[in-house]
Amino acid sequence: MGCIESLSYEIILQGASFKECRDFVRANCHEYLDVQPGFKIFEKPTIGVPPISIGLDGDTITFPYTKPCYGTFLLRVSNHEEAERIRVAAKAGKK
Amino acid sequence: MTRQQGAAEKSAVLVLGCPQVPVQTGIALYLISQLRKKGIRATIAGNRAARLLIEVSDPERHYISEVMDLDRYISELAEQKRDFDYHFVFIHNDAGVSYGATVQALTGSPVIAVIYGEHFQEVAGDIEFPCEKVMAKAVHNPMPLKNKLDEVLPWVVSNL
């Protein structure tokens, strides 16, 4: 997920399980949307066990990012355009 | 959407996880050879380290054919550009479960979870998505997992 790595992100959880990421988003984000695996964030399909919860706090997106050797990270990135796109696409059930 | 094969030949993809568990590469090559005997062409999808281990292990490419990046494989499934008749997902940790669930959600084809490693039962217990499970405690010694594959592969590829 090269484009994610080029973003300015904050790691919220590291080495977390998919369930821990989902629980954290639901408990701590102002707004969350449940999406299916393959839903694109920053143009890359999301990896995870459905439902995958994506958190939104204004323009800040909190989402899981899985790497085969390092497990799942919960990342936080601020990006107005992507946050708006996610709101529209997730509510419409798009990938 | 395209598939790999002509009318007769079926296709499979082996989705490799982190190669930190030694049996993965050997079992993948063994599975490719067994699938080939059944007329199934296998593609490898994995991260760079997993792909290089496979490619270095079979430099003349007697067993391996196409090798693709894991992200590209997921993207092509998600965009419905491509699918395979069977998806063998190698799983030994939580990340592997996430990849398996993702593949299952994106494809209409059978998913076979090949589960191994020290904590294989715990990992298998986290799998809630529909799939066939082939599992054994195999870390350094591939034989328990090879034996399981020998038991179930004829059934798996003829019944799914």
Tab-separated table of C-alpha atoms in Angstrom:
chain	number	residue	atom	x	y	z
A	1	MET	CA	0.000	0.000	0.000
A	2	GLY	CA	2.626	2.448	-1.145
A	3	CYS	CA	0.381	5.484	-1.232
A	4	ILE	CA	-0.576	4.978	2.431
A	5	GLU	CA	3.073	4.915	3.382
A	6	SER	CA	3.594	8.223	1.640
A	7	LEU	CA	0.859	9.849	3.726
A	8	SER	CA	1.261	11.540	7.058
A	9	TYR	CA	-0.360	9.028	9.389
A	10	GLU	CA	-0.599	8.337	13.080
A	11	ILE	CA	-0.498	4.752	14.362
A	12	ILE	CA	-3.288	4.269	16.874
A	13	LEU	CA	-2.915	0.509	17.404
A	14	GLN	CA	-0.102	-1.777	16.355
A	15	GLY	CA	-0.185	-5.577	16.153
A	16	ALA	CA	-3.882	-5.448	16.920
A	17	SER	CA	-6.449	-8.056	15.975
A	18	PHE	CA	-9.142	-7.151	13.460
A	19	LYS	CA	-11.661	-7.284	16.302
A	20	GLU	CA	-9.646	-4.898	18.485
A	21	CYS	CA	-9.501	-2.429	15.598
A	22	ARG	CA	-13.255	-2.655	15.042
A	23	ASP	CA	-13.983	-2.221	18.753
A	24	PHE	CA	-11.643	0.759	19.039
A	25	VAL	CA	-13.209	2.553	16.078
A	26	ARG	CA	-16.734	1.975	17.332
A	27	ALA	CA	-15.887	3.121	20.847
A	28	ASN	CA	-13.700	6.116	20.063
A	29	CYS	CA	-14.688	7.692	16.752
A	30	HIS	CA	-17.443	10.258	16.457
A	31	GLU	CA	-18.867	8.527	13.411
A	32	TYR	CA	-18.197	5.104	11.934
A	33	LEU	CA	-19.192	3.271	8.805
A	34	ASP	CA	-19.104	-0.485	8.295
A	35	VAL	CA	-17.708	-1.604	4.963
A	36	GLN	CA	-16.895	-4.911	3.317
A	37	PRO	CA	-13.369	-6.108	2.497
A	38	GLY	CA	-12.186	-4.589	-0.745
A	39	PHE	CA	-13.673	-1.181	0.041
A	40	LYS	CA	-11.096	1.292	-1.209
A	41	ILE	CA	-9.333	3.765	1.044
A	42	PHE	CA	-6.709	5.920	-0.632
A	43	GLU	CA	-7.281	3.812	-3.758
A	44	LYS	CA	-6.308	0.521	-2.110
A	45	PRO	CA	-8.712	-2.289	-1.168
A	46	THR	CA	-9.116	-2.719	2.567
A	47	ILE	CA	-8.080	-6.059	4.052
A	48	GLY	CA	-10.045	-7.444	6.961
A	49	VAL	CA	-12.766	-9.527	8.479
A	50	PRO	CA	-16.192	-8.069	7.726
A	51	PRO	CA	-17.690	-5.853	8.855
A	52	ILE	CA	-14.719	-3.502	8.798
A	53	SER	CA	-15.415	-0.340	10.765
A	54	ILE	CA	-13.995	2.916	9.403
A	55	GLY	CA	-13.992	5.844	11.806
A	56	LEU	CA	-14.594	9.456	10.821
A	57	ASP	CA	-14.018	12.526	12.963
A	58	GLY	CA	-14.540	15.424	10.604
A	59	ASP	CA	-11.788	15.037	8.013
A	60	THR	CA	-9.868	12.476	10.069
A	61	ILE	CA	-10.157	8.863	8.947
A	62	THR	CA	-9.354	5.938	11.274
A	63	PHE	CA	-8.978	2.655	9.465
A	64	PRO	CA	-7.243	-0.746	9.703
A	65	TYR	CA	-4.255	-1.491	7.541
A	66	THR	CA	-2.985	-5.075	7.384
A	67	LYS	CA	0.487	-6.208	6.376
A	68	PRO	CA	1.206	-9.954	6.130
A	69	CYS	CA	4.320	-9.858	8.317
A	70	TYR	CA	3.343	-7.149	10.766
A	71	GLY	CA	-0.336	-7.766	11.399
A	72	THR	CA	-2.962	-5.104	11.554
A	73	PHE	CA	-2.369	-1.454	12.341
A	74	LEU	CA	-5.071	1.041	13.075
A	75	LEU	CA	-4.082	4.250	11.307
A	76	ARG	CA	-5.372	7.788	11.486
A	77	VAL	CA	-5.008	10.145	8.525
A	78	SER	CA	-6.509	13.577	7.981
A	79	ASN	CA	-7.719	14.134	4.429
A	80	HIS	CA	-10.845	16.096	3.539
A	81	GLU	CA	-11.401	14.696	0.052
A	82	GLU	CA	-10.976	11.071	1.082
A	83	ALA	CA	-13.181	11.479	4.164
A	84	GLU	CA	-15.970	12.892	2.019
A	85	ARG	CA	-15.512	10.195	-0.617
A	86	ILE	CA	-15.706	7.492	2.077
A	87	ARG	CA	-18.902	8.981	3.531
A	88	VAL	CA	-20.579	8.927	0.139
A	89	ALA	CA	-19.186	5.612	-1.105
A	90	ALA	CA	-19.724	3.669	2.122
A	91	LYS	CA	-23.296	4.857	2.542
A	92	ALA	CA	-23.952	3.904	-1.061
A	93	GLY	CA	-22.373	0.500	-0.454
A	94	LYS	CA	-19.718	0.991	-3.107
A	95	LYS	CA	-16.266	-0.485	-3.288
B	1	MET	CA	-13.517	-10.797	-15.494
B	2	THR	CA	-10.925	-13.214	-16.813
B	3	ARG	CA	-9.779	-16.564	-15.594
B	4	GLN	CA	-6.410	-18.133	-16.236
B	5	GLN	CA	-7.308	-21.234	-18.113
B	6	GLY	CA	-8.879	-22.447	-21.274
B	7	ALA	CA	-12.044	-24.463	-21.285
B	8	ALA	CA	-10.469	-27.601	-19.763
B	9	GLU	CA	-7.722	-26.372	-17.475
B	10	LYS	CA	-8.731	-25.043	-14.077
B	11	SER	CA	-6.844	-22.418	-12.164
B	12	ALA	CA	-5.838	-21.947	-8.553
B	13	VAL	CA	-4.044	-19.267	-6.632
B	14	LEU	CA	-1.879	-19.856	-3.596
B	15	VAL	CA	-2.076	-16.800	-1.360
B	16	LEU	CA	1.056	-16.808	0.751
B	17	GLY	CA	1.400	-15.183	4.130
B	18	CYS	CA	4.459	-13.868	5.887
B	19	PRO	CA	7.201	-16.467	5.301
B	20	GLN	CA	8.314	-16.461	8.933
B	21	VAL	CA	7.030	-20.037	9.392
B	22	PRO	CA	9.501	-22.291	7.547
B	23	VAL	CA	7.035	-24.835	6.130
B	24	GLN	CA	5.226	-22.321	3.936
B	25	THR	CA	7.556	-22.365	0.927
B	26	GLY	CA	7.970	-26.142	0.821
B	27	ILE	CA	4.261	-26.798	1.215
B	28	ALA	CA	3.440	-24.239	-1.473
B	29	LEU	CA	5.749	-25.942	-3.975
B	30	TYR	CA	4.348	-29.337	-3.013
B	31	LEU	CA	0.777	-28.109	-3.423
B	32	ILE	CA	1.584	-26.648	-6.850
B	33	SER	CA	2.935	-30.040	-7.954
B	34	GLN	CA	-0.140	-31.869	-6.667
B	35	LEU	CA	-2.500	-29.417	-8.308
B	36	ARG	CA	-0.629	-29.736	-11.576
B	37	LYS	CA	-1.143	-33.516	-11.488
B	38	LYS	CA	-4.854	-32.797	-11.281
B	39	GLY	CA	-4.688	-30.461	-14.272
B	40	ILE	CA	-4.927	-27.277	-12.220
B	41	ARG	CA	-2.598	-24.403	-13.041
B	42	ALA	CA	-1.445	-22.558	-9.939
B	43	THR	CA	-0.487	-18.916	-9.547
B	44	ILE	CA	1.418	-17.612	-6.531
B	45	ALA	CA	0.378	-14.378	-4.815
B	46	GLY	CA	2.507	-13.064	-1.990
B	47	ASN	CA	4.554	-10.252	-0.614
B	48	ARG	CA	8.089	-9.736	-1.897
B	49	ALA	CA	9.819	-12.006	0.620
B	50	ALA	CA	7.357	-14.863	0.130
B	51	ARG	CA	7.633	-14.574	-3.660
B	52	LEU	CA	11.433	-14.500	-3.612
B	53	LEU	CA	11.611	-17.593	-1.417
B	54	ILE	CA	9.476	-19.469	-3.915
B	55	GLU	CA	11.395	-18.185	-6.936
B	56	VAL	CA	14.802	-18.944	-5.429
B	57	SER	CA	13.602	-22.436	-4.483
B	58	ASP	CA	12.572	-23.226	-8.054
B	59	PRO	CA	15.039	-21.330	-10.254
B	60	GLU	CA	14.263	-23.338	-13.385
B	61	ARG	CA	10.555	-22.872	-12.779
B	62	HIS	CA	9.724	-26.541	-12.891
B	63	TYR	CA	6.774	-25.956	-10.574
B	64	ILE	CA	5.956	-22.270	-10.483
B	65	SER	CA	4.418	-20.341	-13.336
B	66	GLU	CA	2.904	-16.938	-12.677
B	67	VAL	CA	3.946	-15.108	-9.531
B	68	MET	CA	2.116	-11.933	-8.586
B	69	ASP	CA	2.190	-9.268	-5.924
B	70	LEU	CA	-0.304	-9.738	-3.099
B	71	ASP	CA	-1.703	-6.208	-3.365
B	72	ARG	CA	-2.235	-6.602	-7.101
B	73	TYR	CA	-4.043	-9.912	-6.568
B	74	ILE	CA	-6.421	-8.321	-4.032
B	75	SER	CA	-6.951	-5.280	-6.264
B	76	GLU	CA	-7.781	-7.401	-9.295
B	77	LEU	CA	-10.235	-9.489	-7.272
B	78	ALA	CA	-11.842	-6.353	-5.818
B	79	GLU	CA	-12.158	-4.763	-9.251
B	80	GLN	CA	-13.483	-8.055	-10.658
B	81	LYS	CA	-10.791	-8.061	-13.292
B	82	ARG	CA	-9.764	-11.571	-12.491
B	83	ASP	CA	-10.684	-14.671	-10.504
B	84	PHE	CA	-9.523	-18.252	-10.060
B	85	ASP	CA	-11.333	-21.558	-9.606
B	86	TYR	CA	-9.710	-22.190	-6.214
B	87	HIS	CA	-8.096	-19.864	-3.667
B	88	PHE	CA	-5.690	-21.566	-1.262
B	89	VAL	CA	-4.946	-19.050	1.488
B	90	PHE	CA	-1.964	-19.827	3.729
B	91	ILE	CA	-2.785	-18.741	7.273
B	92	HIS	CA	-0.690	-18.817	10.424
B	93	ASN	CA	-1.555	-15.530	12.106
B	94	ASP	CA	-4.223	-12.868	12.497
B	95	ALA	CA	-3.147	-11.097	9.310
B	96	GLY	CA	-3.657	-14.338	7.414
B	97	VAL	CA	-7.201	-14.608	8.776
B	98	SER	CA	-7.855	-11.057	7.549
B	99	TYR	CA	-6.555	-11.882	4.078
B	100	GLY	CA	-8.614	-15.072	3.987
B	101	ALA	CA	-11.782	-13.221	4.964
B	102	THR	CA	-11.050	-10.609	2.320
B	103	VAL	CA	-10.562	-13.183	-0.413
B	104	GLN	CA	-13.729	-15.000	0.613
B	105	ALA	CA	-15.700	-11.754	0.479
B	106	LEU	CA	-14.350	-10.863	-2.954
B	107	THR	CA	-14.616	-14.147	-4.829
B	108	GLY	CA	-17.420	-16.506	-5.619
B	109	SER	CA	-14.949	-19.396	-5.918
B	110	PRO	CA	-14.089	-21.853	-3.153
B	111	VAL	CA	-11.596	-20.720	-0.528
B	112	ILE	CA	-9.391	-23.321	1.136
B	113	ALA	CA	-7.629	-22.144	4.284
B	114	VAL	CA	-4.293	-23.892	4.759
B	115	ILE	CA	-3.672	-23.367	8.476
B	116	TYR	CA	-0.359	-24.174	10.154
B	117	GLY	CA	2.130	-22.902	12.704
B	118	GLU	CA	2.528	-23.284	16.441
B	119	HIS	CA	-0.924	-21.876	17.261
B	120	PHE	CA	-2.859	-23.360	14.366
B	121	GLN	CA	-5.935	-24.311	16.423
B	122	GLU	CA	-6.272	-20.848	17.933
B	123	VAL	CA	-5.889	-19.273	14.493
B	124	ALA	CA	-8.435	-21.690	13.011
B	125	GLY	CA	-10.854	-20.711	15.772
B	126	ASP	CA	-10.743	-17.101	14.590
B	127	ILE	CA	-11.934	-18.079	11.116
B	128	GLU	CA	-15.655	-17.417	10.846
B	129	PHE	CA	-15.945	-17.031	7.083
B	130	PRO	CA	-17.071	-19.992	4.948
B	131	CYS	CA	-14.127	-22.063	3.743
B	132	GLU	CA	-12.606	-25.509	3.740
B	133	LYS	CA	-9.907	-25.863	6.384
B	134	VAL	CA	-6.775	-27.948	5.964
B	135	MET	CA	-4.835	-27.658	9.192
B	136	ALA	CA	-1.942	-29.172	11.103
B	137	LYS	CA	0.656	-28.186	13.648
B	138	ALA	CA	3.545	-27.624	11.271
B	139	VAL	CA	6.354	-25.154	11.887
B	140	HIS	CA	9.664	-26.659	10.758
B	141	ASN	CA	8.488	-30.128	9.755
B	142	PRO	CA	6.142	-29.969	6.753
B	143	MET	CA	5.014	-33.614	6.976
B	144	PRO	CA	1.909	-33.158	9.171
B	145	LEU	CA	0.557	-30.550	6.770
B	146	LYS	CA	1.657	-32.470	3.674
B	147	ASN	CA	-0.169	-35.543	5.006
B	148	LYS	CA	-3.323	-33.494	5.599
B	149	LEU	CA	-3.156	-32.118	2.082
B	150	ASP	CA	-2.729	-35.632	0.697
B	151	GLU	CA	-5.841	-36.693	2.625
B	152	VAL	CA	-8.136	-33.893	1.590
B	153	LEU	CA	-6.886	-32.528	-1.728
B	154	PRO	CA	-8.553	-35.177	-3.907
B	155	TRP	CA	-11.826	-34.454	-2.162
B	156	VAL	CA	-11.362	-30.697	-2.176
B	157	VAL	CA	-10.676	-30.297	-5.880
B	158	SER	CA	-13.279	-32.791	-6.989
B	159	ASN	CA	-16.139	-31.633	-4.784
B	160	LEU	CA	-15.841	-27.873	-4.678
